[in-house]
């Protein structure tokens, strides 16, 4: 059942992203669409030192350490006031954010990078492929979407590279497909004497207008997706998080957390497996349709 929910929401996402191709960045229709994704959401601690500071749909995560903090994703430009307020509500200071990371360089996850970098003085890290997109303001890459304020990338990350801050280590796993530099992040946190393996999984949906067969902008995209799915399935996972809140059932899990019916509903290894299975199924279905010429 949960797999169907993933795919239903992914279909909504694809339809919306597809509509952006016909709109200018200032389009009133586009801004109206953004509002649905950009509603305030109460910030909270997920597990250990990992906190949710994003909107109702656009996930942003603050990982706190003894030497400052790491922010993963910043949402839209319009998300900035929400993210800043959420960080303050949890008792943390913007100036203590030292590193800004991202899952992939699409506008709905990184358009706030430039403003957040300016507000915090943090350094922006990204894979080489996504760094090119970030520094172009979203105009580069094999399938550009809506442009956004460009941001200077301070450190280029290699596949498997470890980012360290204080006593926290995050590993970058290159999982290309959704973008060239699509990145999954993993780390381990502690809570009540127990360790939890956290996966900030990359988006594995296929953007509207992107083909898997005979696709000149990226001839090997089908193979890239296949390899990424295999790699993701090999990652150990206790806590499953992602770039869009519906991907990991944010609202339902927060409800269970508040009701105290579950020790921590975000400990969800099966949810991670379901997420991958759902999007891999969708990938294979599109691949079969294209190979059949449909």
Tab-separated table of C-alpha atoms in Angstrom:
chain	number	residue	atom	x	y	z
A	1	UNK	CA	0.000	0.000	0.000
A	2	UNK	CA	2.783	2.386	0.912
A	3	UNK	CA	4.472	1.688	-2.431
A	4	UNK	CA	1.361	2.908	-4.243
A	5	UNK	CA	1.452	6.101	-2.172
A	6	UNK	CA	5.036	6.765	-3.269
A	7	UNK	CA	4.143	6.371	-6.920
A	8	UNK	CA	0.937	8.410	-6.678
A	9	UNK	CA	2.816	11.301	-5.176
A	10	UNK	CA	5.655	10.868	-7.662
A	11	UNK	CA	3.100	11.162	-10.476
A	12	UNK	CA	1.858	14.434	-8.997
A	13	UNK	CA	5.451	15.643	-8.720
A	14	UNK	CA	6.213	14.699	-12.327
A	15	UNK	CA	3.112	16.459	-13.612
A	16	UNK	CA	4.010	19.611	-11.736
A	17	UNK	CA	7.641	19.606	-12.842
A	18	UNK	CA	6.556	19.030	-16.409
A	19	UNK	CA	4.350	22.110	-16.274
A	20	UNK	CA	7.342	24.244	-15.320
A	21	UNK	CA	8.812	23.880	-18.802
A	22	UNK	CA	6.001	26.042	-20.145
A	23	UNK	CA	6.268	28.706	-17.445
A	24	UNK	CA	8.653	31.545	-16.757
A	25	UNK	CA	10.216	31.800	-13.276
A	26	UNK	CA	7.895	34.723	-12.483
A	27	UNK	CA	4.736	32.999	-13.687
A	28	UNK	CA	1.800	33.478	-11.318
A	29	UNK	CA	0.702	29.884	-11.972
A	30	UNK	CA	4.129	28.600	-10.997
A	31	UNK	CA	4.219	30.703	-7.821
A	32	UNK	CA	0.774	29.397	-6.888
A	33	UNK	CA	1.966	25.829	-7.377
A	34	UNK	CA	4.961	26.478	-5.152
A	35	UNK	CA	2.725	27.607	-2.300
A	36	UNK	CA	1.363	24.099	-1.847
A	37	UNK	CA	4.904	22.824	-1.235
A	38	UNK	CA	6.011	25.739	0.893
A	39	UNK	CA	3.753	25.755	3.935
A	40	UNK	CA	5.280	26.009	7.428
A	41	UNK	CA	5.850	22.770	9.294
A	42	UNK	CA	6.721	22.485	12.971
A	43	UNK	CA	10.418	21.633	13.340
A	44	UNK	CA	11.456	18.726	15.527
A	45	UNK	CA	14.265	16.350	16.380
A	46	UNK	CA	14.040	13.166	14.328
A	47	UNK	CA	16.679	10.999	15.958
A	48	UNK	CA	19.947	11.718	17.720
A	49	UNK	CA	21.277	15.036	16.437
A	50	UNK	CA	19.234	15.054	13.202
A	51	UNK	CA	16.453	17.661	13.045
A	52	UNK	CA	13.709	18.459	10.544
A	53	UNK	CA	13.674	22.162	9.583
A	54	UNK	CA	11.930	22.069	6.188
A	55	UNK	CA	8.456	22.897	4.918
A	56	UNK	CA	5.402	20.665	4.700
A	57	UNK	CA	6.818	19.127	1.505
A	58	UNK	CA	10.394	20.256	0.898
A	59	UNK	CA	12.595	18.437	3.368
A	60	UNK	CA	15.565	20.220	4.945
A	61	UNK	CA	17.652	18.631	7.677
A	62	UNK	CA	19.911	20.167	10.321
A	63	UNK	CA	22.604	17.927	11.755
A	64	UNK	CA	24.082	19.484	14.873
A	65	UNK	CA	27.621	18.850	16.088
A	66	UNK	CA	30.067	20.118	18.680
A	67	UNK	CA	31.843	22.152	15.992
A	68	UNK	CA	28.817	23.683	14.272
A	69	UNK	CA	26.039	22.354	12.101
A	70	UNK	CA	25.390	20.831	8.682
A	71	UNK	CA	22.308	21.781	6.651
A	72	UNK	CA	21.078	19.409	3.952
A	73	UNK	CA	18.918	21.210	1.358
A	74	UNK	CA	17.402	24.681	1.599
A	75	UNK	CA	14.192	24.434	-0.440
A	76	UNK	CA	12.889	27.234	-2.639
A	77	UNK	CA	13.971	30.867	-2.393
A	78	UNK	CA	10.599	31.413	-0.730
A	79	UNK	CA	11.373	28.687	1.818
A	80	UNK	CA	14.144	30.733	3.442
A	81	UNK	CA	11.996	32.448	6.120
A	82	UNK	CA	10.457	29.119	7.107
A	83	UNK	CA	13.788	27.313	7.336
A	84	UNK	CA	15.426	30.153	9.271
A	85	UNK	CA	12.513	30.332	11.703
A	86	UNK	CA	12.534	26.561	12.203
A	87	UNK	CA	16.240	26.566	13.018
A	88	UNK	CA	15.709	29.361	15.556
A	89	UNK	CA	12.673	27.623	17.069
A	90	UNK	CA	14.841	24.604	17.843
A	91	UNK	CA	17.301	26.869	19.651
A	92	UNK	CA	20.093	26.880	17.062
A	93	UNK	CA	21.853	29.851	15.471
A	94	UNK	CA	22.259	30.437	11.769
A	95	UNK	CA	25.861	31.515	12.241
A	96	UNK	CA	26.682	28.059	13.610
A	97	UNK	CA	25.844	26.407	10.276
A	98	UNK	CA	29.223	25.598	8.746
A	99	UNK	CA	28.386	23.347	5.780
A	100	UNK	CA	25.493	23.281	3.299
A	101	UNK	CA	24.909	20.035	1.383
A	102	UNK	CA	22.254	18.892	-1.076
A	103	UNK	CA	20.729	15.756	-2.514
A	104	UNK	CA	20.389	17.151	-6.031
A	105	UNK	CA	20.598	20.557	-7.677
A	106	UNK	CA	16.977	21.210	-8.663
A	107	UNK	CA	15.339	24.515	-7.754
A	108	UNK	CA	12.941	23.036	-5.201
A	109	UNK	CA	15.814	21.840	-3.028
A	110	UNK	CA	18.664	24.308	-3.574
A	111	UNK	CA	17.165	27.638	-4.676
A	112	UNK	CA	17.683	28.816	-1.099
A	113	UNK	CA	21.401	27.927	-1.071
A	114	UNK	CA	22.676	31.374	-2.091
A	115	UNK	CA	20.658	33.228	0.543
A	116	UNK	CA	21.501	30.687	3.241
A	117	UNK	CA	25.198	30.848	2.396
A	118	UNK	CA	25.111	34.623	2.668
A	119	UNK	CA	23.191	34.513	5.962
A	120	UNK	CA	25.441	31.928	7.606
A	121	UNK	CA	28.850	32.190	5.982
A	122	UNK	CA	28.692	28.415	5.501
A	123	UNK	CA	30.601	26.565	2.803
A	124	UNK	CA	28.663	24.795	0.055
A	125	UNK	CA	29.774	21.269	-0.899
A	126	UNK	CA	28.543	19.317	-3.932
A	127	UNK	CA	29.521	16.657	-6.441
A	128	UNK	CA	31.205	17.948	-9.593
A	129	UNK	CA	28.170	17.433	-11.828
A	130	UNK	CA	25.754	19.134	-9.460
A	131	UNK	CA	28.279	21.876	-8.666
A	132	UNK	CA	28.103	22.923	-12.314
A	133	UNK	CA	24.311	23.158	-12.043
A	134	UNK	CA	24.451	25.087	-8.748
A	135	UNK	CA	26.953	27.600	-10.081
A	136	UNK	CA	24.894	28.095	-13.251
A	137	UNK	CA	21.748	28.787	-11.252
A	138	UNK	CA	20.045	25.671	-12.543
A	139	UNK	CA	20.614	26.311	-16.248
A	140	UNK	CA	23.104	23.487	-16.835
A	141	UNK	CA	22.675	19.734	-16.563
A	142	UNK	CA	21.084	17.254	-18.958
A	143	UNK	CA	17.520	18.419	-18.200
A	144	UNK	CA	17.371	21.962	-16.752
A	145	UNK	CA	14.260	23.022	-14.869
A	146	UNK	CA	13.472	26.391	-13.275
A	147	UNK	CA	16.500	28.688	-12.794
A	148	UNK	CA	17.457	30.044	-9.376
A	149	UNK	CA	20.144	32.286	-7.829
A	150	UNK	CA	23.555	30.777	-8.586
A	151	UNK	CA	25.776	29.844	-5.673
A	152	UNK	CA	29.517	29.306	-5.498
A	153	UNK	CA	30.503	25.751	-4.542
A	154	UNK	CA	33.452	25.722	-2.142
A	155	UNK	CA	34.332	22.039	-2.247
A	156	UNK	CA	33.857	19.399	-4.921
A	157	UNK	CA	32.990	15.981	-3.517
A	158	UNK	CA	33.968	12.628	-4.954
A	159	UNK	CA	31.890	9.480	-4.749
A	160	UNK	CA	32.425	7.911	-1.330
A	161	UNK	CA	34.016	11.018	0.143
A	162	UNK	CA	33.418	11.640	3.842
A	163	UNK	CA	32.453	15.085	5.113
A	164	UNK	CA	33.436	15.595	8.740
A	165	UNK	CA	32.356	18.264	11.188
A	166	UNK	CA	33.017	17.855	14.871
A	167	UNK	CA	32.216	14.284	15.814
A	168	UNK	CA	29.898	13.701	12.835
A	169	UNK	CA	30.817	12.034	9.545
A	170	UNK	CA	28.576	11.998	6.468
A	171	UNK	CA	29.372	9.909	3.403
A	172	UNK	CA	28.459	11.003	-0.125
A	173	UNK	CA	27.160	8.224	-2.389
A	174	UNK	CA	26.830	9.229	-6.031
A	175	UNK	CA	23.497	7.859	-7.283
A	176	UNK	CA	22.982	9.530	-10.686
A	177	UNK	CA	19.738	9.503	-12.603
A	178	UNK	CA	17.439	12.226	-11.325
A	179	UNK	CA	20.367	14.584	-11.908
A	180	UNK	CA	23.908	13.909	-13.063
A	181	UNK	CA	25.276	14.466	-9.557
A	182	UNK	CA	22.341	13.055	-7.581
A	183	UNK	CA	23.704	12.268	-4.113
A	184	UNK	CA	22.568	10.036	-1.269
A	185	UNK	CA	23.999	10.852	2.158
A	186	UNK	CA	24.560	8.397	4.996
A	187	UNK	CA	25.605	8.887	8.588
A	188	UNK	CA	25.330	7.204	11.973
A	189	UNK	CA	23.811	8.851	15.038
A	190	UNK	CA	23.320	7.779	18.627
A	191	UNK	CA	20.247	7.894	20.811
A	192	UNK	CA	19.726	6.298	24.219
A	193	UNK	CA	22.946	4.347	23.869
A	194	UNK	CA	21.996	2.864	20.499
A	195	UNK	CA	23.406	3.624	17.051
A	196	UNK	CA	21.135	4.311	14.086
A	197	UNK	CA	22.207	4.293	10.442
A	198	UNK	CA	20.531	7.227	8.718
A	199	UNK	CA	20.052	7.393	4.941
A	200	UNK	CA	19.127	10.702	3.292
A	201	UNK	CA	18.122	8.968	0.086
A	202	UNK	CA	18.308	10.726	-3.253
A	203	UNK	CA	15.252	11.270	-5.411
A	204	UNK	CA	14.878	8.330	-7.794
A	205	UNK	CA	11.963	9.593	-9.852
A	206	UNK	CA	12.323	10.210	-13.586
A	207	UNK	CA	11.640	13.772	-14.630
A	208	UNK	CA	8.894	14.394	-17.202
A	209	UNK	CA	10.348	14.659	-20.669
A	210	UNK	CA	13.323	12.476	-19.782
A	211	UNK	CA	13.647	9.231	-21.746
A	212	UNK	CA	15.531	6.069	-20.869
A	213	UNK	CA	16.015	4.842	-24.458
A	214	UNK	CA	17.644	6.774	-27.324
A	215	UNK	CA	18.089	9.879	-25.184
A	216	UNK	CA	20.868	12.061	-26.680
A	217	UNK	CA	21.365	14.352	-23.656
A	218	UNK	CA	22.430	11.282	-21.645
A	219	UNK	CA	22.717	8.093	-23.736
A	220	UNK	CA	23.524	5.880	-20.720
A	221	UNK	CA	20.872	7.219	-18.361
A	222	UNK	CA	19.072	3.850	-18.116
A	223	UNK	CA	22.278	2.162	-16.997
A	224	UNK	CA	22.929	4.985	-14.525
A	225	UNK	CA	19.522	4.497	-12.904
A	226	UNK	CA	19.983	0.714	-12.757
A	227	UNK	CA	23.364	1.030	-11.076
A	228	UNK	CA	22.024	3.606	-8.621
A	229	UNK	CA	19.149	1.350	-7.568
A	230	UNK	CA	21.569	-1.506	-6.940
A	231	UNK	CA	23.833	0.725	-4.943
A	232	UNK	CA	21.015	2.109	-2.835
A	233	UNK	CA	19.760	-1.388	-2.062
A	234	UNK	CA	23.194	-2.215	-0.663
A	235	UNK	CA	23.157	0.597	1.908
A	236	UNK	CA	22.242	-0.416	5.467
A	237	UNK	CA	19.393	1.744	6.749
A	238	UNK	CA	17.597	2.201	10.051
A	239	UNK	CA	16.242	5.735	9.610
A	240	UNK	CA	14.954	6.587	6.131
A	241	UNK	CA	14.683	10.250	5.054
A	242	UNK	CA	14.353	11.908	1.656
A	243	UNK	CA	14.054	15.188	-0.271
A	244	UNK	CA	10.246	15.386	-0.280
A	245	UNK	CA	8.250	14.821	2.898
A	246	UNK	CA	5.741	12.395	1.302
A	247	UNK	CA	8.619	10.127	0.273
A	248	UNK	CA	9.112	9.119	3.913
A	249	UNK	CA	5.580	9.688	5.261
A	250	UNK	CA	6.555	12.724	7.330
A	251	UNK	CA	3.096	13.772	8.504
A	252	UNK	CA	1.964	10.269	9.453
A	253	UNK	CA	5.177	9.558	11.335
A	254	UNK	CA	5.039	12.868	13.193
A	255	UNK	CA	1.476	12.026	14.193
A	256	UNK	CA	2.585	8.676	15.586
A	257	UNK	CA	5.515	10.319	17.320
A	258	UNK	CA	3.235	12.842	19.037
A	259	UNK	CA	0.778	10.108	19.991
A	260	UNK	CA	3.676	8.118	21.437
A	261	UNK	CA	2.306	4.958	19.856
A	262	UNK	CA	5.697	4.074	18.432
A	263	UNK	CA	9.149	4.389	20.068
A	264	UNK	CA	10.338	6.267	16.977
A	265	UNK	CA	8.389	5.793	13.740
A	266	UNK	CA	11.283	7.237	11.738
A	267	UNK	CA	13.189	4.036	12.413
A	268	UNK	CA	11.772	2.475	9.277
A	269	UNK	CA	14.072	0.146	7.320
A	270	UNK	CA	11.069	-1.391	5.564
A	271	UNK	CA	9.995	2.056	4.413
A	272	UNK	CA	13.380	2.482	2.767
A	273	UNK	CA	13.019	-0.836	0.955
A	274	UNK	CA	9.485	0.091	-0.130
A	275	UNK	CA	10.676	3.450	-1.461
A	276	UNK	CA	13.348	1.837	-3.602
A	277	UNK	CA	11.050	-0.945	-4.793
A	278	UNK	CA	8.357	1.529	-5.832
A	279	UNK	CA	10.623	3.764	-7.860
A	280	UNK	CA	12.538	0.856	-9.357
A	281	UNK	CA	9.222	-0.628	-10.492
A	282	UNK	CA	8.290	2.675	-12.110
A	283	UNK	CA	11.712	2.806	-13.791
A	284	UNK	CA	11.325	-0.694	-15.257
A	285	UNK	CA	7.798	0.073	-16.480
A	286	UNK	CA	8.970	3.181	-18.327
A	287	UNK	CA	11.963	1.316	-19.737
A	288	UNK	CA	9.720	-1.466	-21.051
A	289	UNK	CA	7.280	1.019	-22.609
A	290	UNK	CA	10.066	2.858	-24.398
A	291	UNK	CA	11.702	-0.333	-25.646
A	292	UNK	CA	8.325	-1.434	-26.989
A	293	UNK	CA	7.957	1.892	-28.762
A	294	UNK	CA	4.912	2.949	-26.754
